[in-house]
PDB file of C-alpha atoms in Angstrom:
ATOM      1  CA  MET A   1     156.020 -12.137  -1.077  1.00  0.00           C
ATOM      2  CA  PRO A   2     157.847 -13.150  -4.291  1.00  0.00           C
ATOM      3  CA  VAL A   3     157.728 -10.792  -7.220  1.00  0.00           C
ATOM      4  CA  ASP A   4     155.664 -11.939 -10.195  1.00  0.00           C
ATOM      5  CA  ALA A   5     158.072 -11.842 -13.132  1.00  0.00           C
ATOM      6  CA  PHE A   6     155.219 -11.336 -15.574  1.00  0.00           C
ATOM      7  CA  ALA A   7     153.951  -8.308 -13.643  1.00  0.00           C
ATOM      8  CA  VAL A   8     157.440  -6.811 -13.823  1.00  0.00           C
ATOM      9  CA  LEU A   9     157.756  -7.547 -17.553  1.00  0.00           C
ATOM     10  CA  ALA A  10     154.234  -6.294 -18.339  1.00  0.00           C
ATOM     11  CA  GLU A  11     155.392  -2.671 -18.080  1.00  0.00           C
ATOM     12  CA  PRO A  12     156.503  -1.486 -21.567  1.00  0.00           C
ATOM     13  CA  THR A  13     159.175   0.879 -20.237  1.00  0.00           C
ATOM     14  CA  ARG A  14     160.816  -1.935 -18.308  1.00  0.00           C
ATOM     15  CA  ARG A  15     160.880  -4.062 -21.452  1.00  0.00           C
ATOM     16  CA  ARG A  16     162.510  -1.149 -23.319  1.00  0.00           C
ATOM     17  CA  ILE A  17     165.143  -0.909 -20.585  1.00  0.00           C
ATOM     18  CA  LEU A  18     165.821  -4.643 -20.847  1.00  0.00           C
ATOM     19  CA  ASP A  19     166.073  -4.337 -24.640  1.00  0.00           C
ATOM     20  CA  ALA A  20     168.698  -1.616 -24.237  1.00  0.00           C
ATOM     21  CA  LEU A  21     170.616  -3.649 -21.658  1.00  0.00           C
ATOM     22  CA  ARG A  22     170.471  -6.720 -23.884  1.00  0.00           C
ATOM     23  CA  ARG A  23     172.761  -4.872 -26.300  1.00  0.00           C
ATOM     24  CA  SER A  24     175.229  -3.673 -23.655  1.00  0.00           C
ATOM     25  CA  GLU A  25     175.650  -2.523 -20.082  1.00  0.00           C
ATOM     26  CA  CYS A  26     174.414   1.042 -19.575  1.00  0.00           C
ATOM     27  CA  SER A  27     174.554   3.784 -17.016  1.00  0.00           C
ATOM     28  CA  VAL A  28     171.357   5.480 -15.891  1.00  0.00           C
ATOM     29  CA  GLY A  29     172.313   8.517 -17.993  1.00  0.00           C
ATOM     30  CA  GLU A  30     172.718   6.388 -21.111  1.00  0.00           C
ATOM     31  CA  LEU A  31     169.315   4.809 -20.503  1.00  0.00           C
ATOM     32  CA  VAL A  32     167.785   8.268 -20.039  1.00  0.00           C
ATOM     33  CA  ASP A  33     169.164   9.258 -23.452  1.00  0.00           C
ATOM     34  CA  VAL A  34     168.040   6.046 -25.167  1.00  0.00           C
ATOM     35  CA  LEU A  35     164.535   6.121 -23.680  1.00  0.00           C
ATOM     36  CA  GLY A  36     163.969   9.877 -23.781  1.00  0.00           C
ATOM     37  CA  MET A  37     162.668   9.824 -20.222  1.00  0.00           C
ATOM     38  CA  SER A  38     163.543  11.656 -17.040  1.00  0.00           C
ATOM     39  CA  GLN A  39     166.235  10.269 -14.767  1.00  0.00           C
ATOM     40  CA  PRO A  40     163.814   9.757 -11.838  1.00  0.00           C
ATOM     41  CA  ALA A  41     161.422   7.760 -14.055  1.00  0.00           C
ATOM     42  CA  VAL A  42     164.208   5.528 -15.386  1.00  0.00           C
ATOM     43  CA  SER A  43     165.582   5.050 -11.867  1.00  0.00           C
ATOM     44  CA  LYS A  44     162.140   4.024 -10.621  1.00  0.00           C
ATOM     45  CA  HIS A  45     161.878   1.291 -13.263  1.00  0.00           C
ATOM     46  CA  LEU A  46     165.462   0.159 -12.651  1.00  0.00           C
ATOM     47  CA  LYS A  47     164.666  -0.231  -8.967  1.00  0.00           C
ATOM     48  CA  VAL A  48     161.749  -2.548  -9.783  1.00  0.00           C
ATOM     49  CA  LEU A  49     163.894  -4.549 -12.212  1.00  0.00           C
ATOM     50  CA  ARG A  50     166.733  -4.768  -9.678  1.00  0.00           C
ATOM     51  CA  GLU A  51     164.449  -5.863  -6.822  1.00  0.00           C
ATOM     52  CA  ALA A  52     162.948  -8.550  -9.091  1.00  0.00           C
ATOM     53  CA  GLY A  53     166.442  -9.741 -10.005  1.00  0.00           C
ATOM     54  CA  PHE A  54     166.244  -8.922 -13.724  1.00  0.00           C
ATOM     55  CA  VAL A  55     169.139  -6.447 -13.534  1.00  0.00           C
ATOM     56  CA  SER A  56     172.125  -5.832 -11.318  1.00  0.00           C
ATOM     57  CA  CYS A  57     174.394  -2.853 -11.058  1.00  0.00           C
ATOM     58  CA  ARG A  58     177.976  -2.055 -10.261  1.00  0.00           C
ATOM     59  CA  THR A  59     179.535   1.253  -9.380  1.00  0.00           C
ATOM     60  CA  ALA A  60     182.122   2.786 -11.710  1.00  0.00           C
ATOM     61  CA  ALA A  61     183.390   6.123 -10.397  1.00  0.00           C
ATOM     62  CA  GLN A  62     180.210   8.159  -9.847  1.00  0.00           C
ATOM     63  CA  GLN A  63     177.995   6.042 -12.096  1.00  0.00           C
ATOM     64  CA  ARG A  64     175.914   2.951 -11.603  1.00  0.00           C
ATOM     65  CA  ILE A  65     176.267   0.595 -14.534  1.00  0.00           C
ATOM     66  CA  TYR A  66     173.350  -1.778 -15.094  1.00  0.00           C
ATOM     67  CA  ARG A  67     173.340  -5.171 -16.792  1.00  0.00           C
ATOM     68  CA  ILE A  68     170.874  -8.005 -17.259  1.00  0.00           C
ATOM     69  CA  ASP A  69     170.832 -10.970 -14.898  1.00  0.00           C
ATOM     70  CA  VAL A  70     169.648 -14.141 -16.608  1.00  0.00           C
ATOM     71  CA  GLY A  71     168.209 -15.973 -13.578  1.00  0.00           C
ATOM     72  CA  PRO A  72     164.652 -14.606 -13.748  1.00  0.00           C
ATOM     73  CA  PHE A  73     164.626 -15.085 -17.523  1.00  0.00           C
ATOM     74  CA  ARG A  74     165.445 -18.767 -17.005  1.00  0.00           C
ATOM     75  CA  ALA A  75     162.475 -19.032 -14.641  1.00  0.00           C
ATOM     76  CA  VAL A  76     160.176 -17.388 -17.224  1.00  0.00           C
ATOM     77  CA  ASP A  77     161.563 -19.663 -19.935  1.00  0.00           C
ATOM     78  CA  GLY A  78     160.950 -22.692 -17.713  1.00  0.00           C
ATOM     79  CA  TRP A  79     157.352 -21.647 -17.187  1.00  0.00           C
ATOM     80  CA  LEU A  80     156.887 -21.149 -20.948  1.00  0.00           C
ATOM     81  CA  THR A  81     158.457 -24.497 -21.932  1.00  0.00           C
ATOM     82  CA  PRO A  82     155.268 -26.615 -21.821  1.00  0.00           C
ATOM     83  CA  TYR A  83     153.388 -23.994 -23.844  1.00  0.00           C
ATOM     84  CA  ARG A  84     156.188 -23.834 -26.411  1.00  0.00           C
ATOM     85  CA  GLU A  85     156.104 -27.638 -26.671  1.00  0.00           C
ATOM     86  CA  MET A  86     152.315 -27.560 -27.116  1.00  0.00           C
ATOM     87  CA  TRP A  87     152.556 -25.051 -29.964  1.00  0.00           C
ATOM     88  CA  THR A  88     155.409 -26.947 -31.576  1.00  0.00           C
ATOM     89  CA  ALA A  89     153.311 -30.125 -31.548  1.00  0.00           C
ATOM     90  CA  HIS A  90     150.345 -28.262 -33.084  1.00  0.00           C
ATOM     91  CA  LEU A  91     152.504 -26.674 -35.774  1.00  0.00           C
ATOM     92  CA  ASP A  92     154.132 -30.024 -36.568  1.00  0.00           C
ATOM     93  CA  ALA A  93     150.662 -31.579 -36.946  1.00  0.00           C
ATOM     94  CA  LEU A  94     149.601 -28.725 -39.237  1.00  0.00           C
ATOM     95  CA  GLU A  95     152.735 -29.184 -41.328  1.00  0.00           C
ATOM     96  CA  ARG A  96     152.042 -32.915 -41.677  1.00  0.00           C
ATOM     97  CA  HIS A  97     148.451 -32.170 -42.669  1.00  0.00           C
ATOM     98  CA  LEU A  98     149.509 -29.616 -45.271  1.00  0.00           C
ATOM     99  CA  ASP A  99     152.126 -31.983 -46.672  1.00  0.00           C
ATOM    100  CA  LYS A 100     149.369 -34.559 -47.286  1.00  0.00           C
ATOM    101  CA  GLU A 101     147.345 -32.055 -49.305  1.00  0.00           C
TER     102      GLU A 101
END
């Protein structure tokens, strides 16, 4: 069963992890420090993000270094595209209306 990207992103802690990884790659320990959470809790969320494809990790010595993978974000962006276009059209119409006033 495919993972629902929106269900994964609905969890605030996972979004905070992604925000931290957006700035740079991080080890689990660095994420623990940034988030002020326990290592097991951070690892649990990283596992969900990794299984959904939002992050990947590499091993450096004794550490796992996590980084964002863009694939699932492209899928979310693709799903949002028609809604973004709808809002853009509505805002353009509002701008034209206000310019007439």
